PDB file of C-alpha atoms in Angstrom:
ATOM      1  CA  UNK T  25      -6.815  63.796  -6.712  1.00 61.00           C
ATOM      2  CA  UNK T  26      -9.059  63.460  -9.796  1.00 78.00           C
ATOM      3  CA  UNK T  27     -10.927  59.956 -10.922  1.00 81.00           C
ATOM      4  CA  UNK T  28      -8.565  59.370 -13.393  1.00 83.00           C
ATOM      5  CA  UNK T  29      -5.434  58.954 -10.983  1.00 84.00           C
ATOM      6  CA  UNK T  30      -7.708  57.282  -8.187  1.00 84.00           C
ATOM      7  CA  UNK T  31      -8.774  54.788 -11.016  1.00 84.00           C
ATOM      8  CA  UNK T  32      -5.306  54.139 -12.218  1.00 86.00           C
ATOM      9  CA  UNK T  33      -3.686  53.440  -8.515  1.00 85.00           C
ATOM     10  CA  UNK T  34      -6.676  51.050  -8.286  1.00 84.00           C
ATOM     11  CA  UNK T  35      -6.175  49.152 -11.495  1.00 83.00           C
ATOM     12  CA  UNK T  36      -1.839  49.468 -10.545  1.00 85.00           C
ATOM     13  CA  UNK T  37      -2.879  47.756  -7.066  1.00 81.00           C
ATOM     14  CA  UNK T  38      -5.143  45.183  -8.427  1.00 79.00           C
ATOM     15  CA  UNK T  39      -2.444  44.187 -11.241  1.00 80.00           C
ATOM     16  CA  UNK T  40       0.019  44.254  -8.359  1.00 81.00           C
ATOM     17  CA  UNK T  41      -2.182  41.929  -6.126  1.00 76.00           C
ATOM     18  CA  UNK T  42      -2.586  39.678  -9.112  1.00 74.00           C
ATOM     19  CA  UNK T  43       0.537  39.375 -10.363  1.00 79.00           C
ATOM     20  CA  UNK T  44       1.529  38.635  -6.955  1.00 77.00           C
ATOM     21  CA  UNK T  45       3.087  35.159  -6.091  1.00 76.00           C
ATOM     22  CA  UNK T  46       1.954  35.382  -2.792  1.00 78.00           C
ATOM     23  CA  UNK T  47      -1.557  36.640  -3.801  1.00 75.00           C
ATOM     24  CA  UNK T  48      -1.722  33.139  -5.608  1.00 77.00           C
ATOM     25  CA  UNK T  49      -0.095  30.953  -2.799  1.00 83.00           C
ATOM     26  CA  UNK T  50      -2.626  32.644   0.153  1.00 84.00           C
ATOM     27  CA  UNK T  51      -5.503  31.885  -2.462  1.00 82.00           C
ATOM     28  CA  UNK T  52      -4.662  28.356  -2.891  1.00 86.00           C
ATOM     29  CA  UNK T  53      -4.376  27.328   0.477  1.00 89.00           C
ATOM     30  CA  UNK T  54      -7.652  28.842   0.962  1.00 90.00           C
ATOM     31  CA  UNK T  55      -9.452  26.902  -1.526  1.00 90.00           C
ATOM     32  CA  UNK T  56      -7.885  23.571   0.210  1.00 91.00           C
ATOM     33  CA  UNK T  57      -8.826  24.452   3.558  1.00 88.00           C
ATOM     34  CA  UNK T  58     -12.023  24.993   2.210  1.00 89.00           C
ATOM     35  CA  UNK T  59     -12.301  21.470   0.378  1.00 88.00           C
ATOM     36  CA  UNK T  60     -10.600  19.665   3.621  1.00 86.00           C
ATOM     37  CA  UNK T  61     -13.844  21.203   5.845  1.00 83.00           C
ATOM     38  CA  UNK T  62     -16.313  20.115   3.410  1.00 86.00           C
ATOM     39  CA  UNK T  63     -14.996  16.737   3.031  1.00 84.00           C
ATOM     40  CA  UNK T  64     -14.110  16.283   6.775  1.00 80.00           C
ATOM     41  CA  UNK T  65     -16.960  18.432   8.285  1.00 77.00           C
ATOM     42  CA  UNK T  66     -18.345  15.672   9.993  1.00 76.00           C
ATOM     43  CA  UNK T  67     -15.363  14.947  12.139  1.00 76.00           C
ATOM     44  CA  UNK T  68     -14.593  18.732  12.536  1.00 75.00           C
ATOM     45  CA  UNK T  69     -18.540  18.648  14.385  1.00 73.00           C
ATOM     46  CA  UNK T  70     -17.508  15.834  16.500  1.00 70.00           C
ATOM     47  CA  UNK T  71     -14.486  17.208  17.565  1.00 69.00           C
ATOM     48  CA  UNK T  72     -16.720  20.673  18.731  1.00 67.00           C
ATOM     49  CA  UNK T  73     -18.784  18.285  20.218  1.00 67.00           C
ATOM     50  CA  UNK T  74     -16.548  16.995  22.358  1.00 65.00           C
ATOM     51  CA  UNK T  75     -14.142  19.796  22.889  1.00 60.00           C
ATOM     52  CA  UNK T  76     -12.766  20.810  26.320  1.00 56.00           C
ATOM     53  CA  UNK T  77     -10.436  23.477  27.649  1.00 50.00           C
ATOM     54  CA  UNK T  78      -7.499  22.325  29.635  1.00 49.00           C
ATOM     55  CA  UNK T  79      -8.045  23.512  33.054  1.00 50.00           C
ATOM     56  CA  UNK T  80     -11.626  24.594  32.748  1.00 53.00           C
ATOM     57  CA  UNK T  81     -14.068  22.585  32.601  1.00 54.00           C
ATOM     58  CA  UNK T  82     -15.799  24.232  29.815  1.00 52.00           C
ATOM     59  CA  UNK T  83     -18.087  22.369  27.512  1.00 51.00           C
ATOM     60  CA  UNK T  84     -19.985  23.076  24.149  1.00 50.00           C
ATOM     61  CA  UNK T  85     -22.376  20.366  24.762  1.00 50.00           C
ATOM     62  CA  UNK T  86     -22.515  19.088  28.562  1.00 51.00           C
ATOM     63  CA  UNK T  87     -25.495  17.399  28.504  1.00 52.00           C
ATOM     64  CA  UNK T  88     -24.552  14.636  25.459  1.00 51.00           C
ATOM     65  CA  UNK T  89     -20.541  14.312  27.392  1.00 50.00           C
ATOM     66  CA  UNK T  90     -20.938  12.080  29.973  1.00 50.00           C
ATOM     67  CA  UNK T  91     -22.974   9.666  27.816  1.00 51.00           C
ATOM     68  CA  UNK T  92     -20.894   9.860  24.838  1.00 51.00           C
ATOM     69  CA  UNK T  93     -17.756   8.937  27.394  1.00 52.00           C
ATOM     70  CA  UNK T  94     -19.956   6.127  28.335  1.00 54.00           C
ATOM     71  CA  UNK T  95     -21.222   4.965  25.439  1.00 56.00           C
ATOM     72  CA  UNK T  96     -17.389   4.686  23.796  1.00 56.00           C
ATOM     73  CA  UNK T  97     -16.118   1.772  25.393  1.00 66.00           C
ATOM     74  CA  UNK T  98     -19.136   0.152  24.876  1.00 64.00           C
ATOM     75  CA  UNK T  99     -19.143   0.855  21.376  1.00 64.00           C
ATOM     76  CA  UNK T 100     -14.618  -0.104  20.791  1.00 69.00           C
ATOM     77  CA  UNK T 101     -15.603  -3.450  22.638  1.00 69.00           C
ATOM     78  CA  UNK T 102     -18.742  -4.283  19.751  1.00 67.00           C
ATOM     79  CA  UNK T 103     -16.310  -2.904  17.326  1.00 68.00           C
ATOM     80  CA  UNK T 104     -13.268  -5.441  18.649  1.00 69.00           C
ATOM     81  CA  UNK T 105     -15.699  -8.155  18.942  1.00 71.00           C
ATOM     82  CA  UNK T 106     -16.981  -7.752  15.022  1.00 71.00           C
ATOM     83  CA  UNK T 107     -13.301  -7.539  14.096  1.00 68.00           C
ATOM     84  CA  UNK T 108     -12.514 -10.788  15.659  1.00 67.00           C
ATOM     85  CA  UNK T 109     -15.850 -12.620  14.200  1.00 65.00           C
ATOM     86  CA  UNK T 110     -14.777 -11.121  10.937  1.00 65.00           C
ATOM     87  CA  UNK T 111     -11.106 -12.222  10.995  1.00 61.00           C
ATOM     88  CA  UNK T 112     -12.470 -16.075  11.970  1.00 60.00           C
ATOM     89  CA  UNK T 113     -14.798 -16.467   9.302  1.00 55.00           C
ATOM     90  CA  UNK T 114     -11.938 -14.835   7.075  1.00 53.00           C
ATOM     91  CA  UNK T 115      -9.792 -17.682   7.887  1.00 47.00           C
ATOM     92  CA  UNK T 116     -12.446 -20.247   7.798  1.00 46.00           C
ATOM     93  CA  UNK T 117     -13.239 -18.373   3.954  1.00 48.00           C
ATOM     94  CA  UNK T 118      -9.436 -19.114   2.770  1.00 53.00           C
ATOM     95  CA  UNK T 119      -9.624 -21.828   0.819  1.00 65.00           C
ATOM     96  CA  UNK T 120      -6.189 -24.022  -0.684  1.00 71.00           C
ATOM     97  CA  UNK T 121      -5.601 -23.558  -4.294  1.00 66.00           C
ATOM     98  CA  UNK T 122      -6.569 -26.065  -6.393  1.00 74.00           C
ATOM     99  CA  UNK T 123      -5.587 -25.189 -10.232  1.00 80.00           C
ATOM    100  CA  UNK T 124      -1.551 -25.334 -10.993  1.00 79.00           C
ATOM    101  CA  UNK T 125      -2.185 -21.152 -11.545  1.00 83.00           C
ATOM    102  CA  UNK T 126      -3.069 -20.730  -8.268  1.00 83.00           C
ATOM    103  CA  UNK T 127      -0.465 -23.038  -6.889  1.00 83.00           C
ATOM    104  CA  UNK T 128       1.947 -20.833  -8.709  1.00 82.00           C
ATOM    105  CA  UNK T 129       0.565 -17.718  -7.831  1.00 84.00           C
ATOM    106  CA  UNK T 130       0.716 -19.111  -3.801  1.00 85.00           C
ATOM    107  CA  UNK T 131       3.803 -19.855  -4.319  1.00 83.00           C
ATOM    108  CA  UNK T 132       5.174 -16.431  -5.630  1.00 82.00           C
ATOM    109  CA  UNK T 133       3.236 -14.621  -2.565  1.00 82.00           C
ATOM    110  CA  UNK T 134       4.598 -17.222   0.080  1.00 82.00           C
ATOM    111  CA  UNK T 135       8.169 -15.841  -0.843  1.00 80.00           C
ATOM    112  CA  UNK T 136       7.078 -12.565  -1.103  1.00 79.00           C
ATOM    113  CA  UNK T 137       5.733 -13.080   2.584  1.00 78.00           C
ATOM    114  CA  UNK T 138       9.381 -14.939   3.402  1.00 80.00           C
ATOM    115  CA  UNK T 139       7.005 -17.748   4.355  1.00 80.00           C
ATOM    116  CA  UNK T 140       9.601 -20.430   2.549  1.00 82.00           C
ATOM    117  CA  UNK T 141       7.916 -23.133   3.926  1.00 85.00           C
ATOM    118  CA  UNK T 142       4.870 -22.529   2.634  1.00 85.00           C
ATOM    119  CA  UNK T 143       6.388 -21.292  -0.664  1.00 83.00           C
ATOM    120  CA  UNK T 144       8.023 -25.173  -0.551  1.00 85.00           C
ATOM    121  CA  UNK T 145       4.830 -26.743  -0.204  1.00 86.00           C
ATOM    122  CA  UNK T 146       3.155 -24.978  -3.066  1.00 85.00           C
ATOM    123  CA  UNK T 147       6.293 -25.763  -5.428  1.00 83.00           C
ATOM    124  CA  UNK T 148       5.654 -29.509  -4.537  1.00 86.00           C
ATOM    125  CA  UNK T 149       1.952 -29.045  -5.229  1.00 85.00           C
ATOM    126  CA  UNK T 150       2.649 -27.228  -8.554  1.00 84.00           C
ATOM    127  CA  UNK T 151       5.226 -30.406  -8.964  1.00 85.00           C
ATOM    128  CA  UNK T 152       2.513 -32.973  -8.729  1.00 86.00           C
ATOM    129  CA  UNK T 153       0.018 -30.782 -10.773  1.00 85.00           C
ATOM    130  CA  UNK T 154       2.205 -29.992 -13.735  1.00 83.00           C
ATOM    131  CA  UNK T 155       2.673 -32.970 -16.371  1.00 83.00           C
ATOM    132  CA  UNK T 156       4.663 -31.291 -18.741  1.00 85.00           C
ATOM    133  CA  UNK T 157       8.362 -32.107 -18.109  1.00 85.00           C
ATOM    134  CA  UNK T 158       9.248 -28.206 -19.808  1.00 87.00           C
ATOM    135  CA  UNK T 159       7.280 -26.344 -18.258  1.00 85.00           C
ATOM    136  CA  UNK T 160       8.199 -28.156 -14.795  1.00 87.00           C
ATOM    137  CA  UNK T 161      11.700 -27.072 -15.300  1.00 87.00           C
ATOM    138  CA  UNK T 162      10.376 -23.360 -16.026  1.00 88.00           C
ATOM    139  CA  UNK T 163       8.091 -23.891 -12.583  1.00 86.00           C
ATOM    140  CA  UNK T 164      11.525 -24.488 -11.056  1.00 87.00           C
ATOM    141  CA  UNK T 165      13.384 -22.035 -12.468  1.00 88.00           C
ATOM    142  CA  UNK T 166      10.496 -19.570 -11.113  1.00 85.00           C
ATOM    143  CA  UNK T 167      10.369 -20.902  -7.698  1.00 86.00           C
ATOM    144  CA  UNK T 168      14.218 -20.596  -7.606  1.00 87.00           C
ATOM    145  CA  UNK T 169      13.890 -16.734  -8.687  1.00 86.00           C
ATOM    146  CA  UNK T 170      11.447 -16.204  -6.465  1.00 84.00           C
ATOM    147  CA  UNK T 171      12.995 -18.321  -3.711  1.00 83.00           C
ATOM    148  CA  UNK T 172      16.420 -15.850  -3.998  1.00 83.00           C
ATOM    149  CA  UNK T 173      14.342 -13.173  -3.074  1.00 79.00           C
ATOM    150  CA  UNK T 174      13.144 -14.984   0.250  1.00 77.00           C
ATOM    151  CA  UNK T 175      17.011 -15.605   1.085  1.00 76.00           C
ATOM    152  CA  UNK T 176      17.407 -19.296   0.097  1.00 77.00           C
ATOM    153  CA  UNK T 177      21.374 -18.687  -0.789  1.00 77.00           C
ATOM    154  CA  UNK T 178      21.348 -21.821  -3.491  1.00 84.00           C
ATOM    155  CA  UNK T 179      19.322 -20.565  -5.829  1.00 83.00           C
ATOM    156  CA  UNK T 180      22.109 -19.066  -8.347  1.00 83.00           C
ATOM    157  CA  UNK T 181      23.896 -22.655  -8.252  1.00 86.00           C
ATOM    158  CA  UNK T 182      20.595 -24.654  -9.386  1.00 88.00           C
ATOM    159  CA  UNK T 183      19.111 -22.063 -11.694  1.00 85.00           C
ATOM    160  CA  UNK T 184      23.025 -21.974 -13.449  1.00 86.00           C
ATOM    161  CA  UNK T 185      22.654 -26.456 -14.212  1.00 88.00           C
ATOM    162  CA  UNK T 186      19.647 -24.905 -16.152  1.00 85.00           C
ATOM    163  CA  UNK T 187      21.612 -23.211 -18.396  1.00 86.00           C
ATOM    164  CA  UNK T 188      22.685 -26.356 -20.327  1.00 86.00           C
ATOM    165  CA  UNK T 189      19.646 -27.200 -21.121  1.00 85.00           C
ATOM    166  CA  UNK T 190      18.260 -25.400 -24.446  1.00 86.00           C
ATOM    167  CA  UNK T 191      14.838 -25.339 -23.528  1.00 87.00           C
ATOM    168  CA  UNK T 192      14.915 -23.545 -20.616  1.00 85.00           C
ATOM    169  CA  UNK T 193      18.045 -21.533 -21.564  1.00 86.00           C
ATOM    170  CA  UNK T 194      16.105 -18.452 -21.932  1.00 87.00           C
ATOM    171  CA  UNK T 195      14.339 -18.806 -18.809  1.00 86.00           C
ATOM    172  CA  UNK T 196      17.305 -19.493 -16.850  1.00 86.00           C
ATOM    173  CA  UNK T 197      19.436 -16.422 -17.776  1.00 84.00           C
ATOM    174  CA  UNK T 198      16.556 -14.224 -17.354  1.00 85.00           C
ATOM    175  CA  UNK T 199      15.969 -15.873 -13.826  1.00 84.00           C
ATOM    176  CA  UNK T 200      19.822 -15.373 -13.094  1.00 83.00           C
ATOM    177  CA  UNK T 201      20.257 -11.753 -14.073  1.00 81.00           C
ATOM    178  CA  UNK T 202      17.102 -11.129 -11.922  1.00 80.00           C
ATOM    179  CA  UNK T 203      18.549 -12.842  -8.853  1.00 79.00           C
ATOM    180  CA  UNK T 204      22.109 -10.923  -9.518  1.00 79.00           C
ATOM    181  CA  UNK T 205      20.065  -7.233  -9.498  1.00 78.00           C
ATOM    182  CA  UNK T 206      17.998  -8.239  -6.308  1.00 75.00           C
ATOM    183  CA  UNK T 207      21.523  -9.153  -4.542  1.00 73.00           C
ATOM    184  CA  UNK T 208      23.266  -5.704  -5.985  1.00 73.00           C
ATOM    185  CA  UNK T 209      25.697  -7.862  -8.134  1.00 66.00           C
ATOM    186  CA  UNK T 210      24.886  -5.662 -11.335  1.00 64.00           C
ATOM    187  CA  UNK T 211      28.212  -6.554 -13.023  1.00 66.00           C
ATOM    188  CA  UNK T 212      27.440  -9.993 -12.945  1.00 63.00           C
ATOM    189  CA  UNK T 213      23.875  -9.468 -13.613  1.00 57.00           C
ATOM    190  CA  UNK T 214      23.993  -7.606 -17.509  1.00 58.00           C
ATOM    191  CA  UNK T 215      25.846 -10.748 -18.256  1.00 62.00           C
ATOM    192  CA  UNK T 216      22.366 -12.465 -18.207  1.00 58.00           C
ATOM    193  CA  UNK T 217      20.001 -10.136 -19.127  1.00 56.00           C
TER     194      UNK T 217
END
């Protein structure tokens, strides 16, 4: 064969390989293999470090073993014991709420939790806080929505004696057509929204 027909099966191959779906598919899992060592490389070490063959008792490193085994309990206790220490000053941190905003917003989280009792106790709060006799009906309204979510089942009926009322009208159907699409009742639901 001449040069010419050497050089054109080379540049046919090449624009084959190229072209190639698979070509491209082989090539990108490369390059992510190659980002996942580089990024986990430390943990790939540690794993060599501490790798064993089943049924032989073979051992890159069998000097470091035995203490590492030893020194991993020790370490999972210190690590339990900073968890707990952590976890009781976090609940010594937690603080009530204080403002009617954060009153609302424990309330809204407390239902979101299903924690109704709690959710209760920060309506009542946001009750005693709030002097403004609208916006204590929209508070209502609100903990009502929210409290639907949580399962309290007479919800609909007290958010519906809103309706009458023309200041929280608005409020009320919005707060009905949301408690109709959490319960799947979409027919009655678009009547609200």
């Amino acid at each position: 064969m001449d040069d010419n027909k050497k050089l054109e099966l080379i540049l046919n191959f090449l624009k084959e390989i190229l072209t190639s779906f698979w070509f491209w598919l082989g090539l990108a899992v490369l390059v992510i293999l190659i980002i996942i060592v580089i990024r986990h490389k430390s943990d790939i070490s540690h794993f060599l470090r501490n790798f064993r063959l089943k049924g032989k008792n073979f051992d890159l490193y069998p000097e470091n073993h035995g203490k590492q085994e030893e020194e991993l309990p020790k370490k999972e206790e210190l690590a339990k014991e900073e968890v707990k220490e952590e976890e009781q000053t976090e609940a010594q941190k937690v603080e009530e709420p204080k403002t009617l905003e954060e009153w609302r917003m424990e309330m809204i989280f407390s239902t979101f939790d299903k924690n109704q009792t709690r959710a209760d106790e920060a309506f009542q709060k946001m009750q005693e806080l709030n002097a403004d006799p609208v916006s204590r009906k929209k508070d209502e309204i609100l903990y009502l929505k929210f409290s639907h979510t949580a399962g309290k089942t007479d919800a609909i009926q007290r958010i519906k004696a809103f309706l009458t009322d023309a200041e929280v009208e608005y409020k009320a159907n919005i707060a009905l057509g949301f408690c109709y699409a959490n319960s799947e009742d979409f027919e009655n639901s678009t009547k609200f929204c």
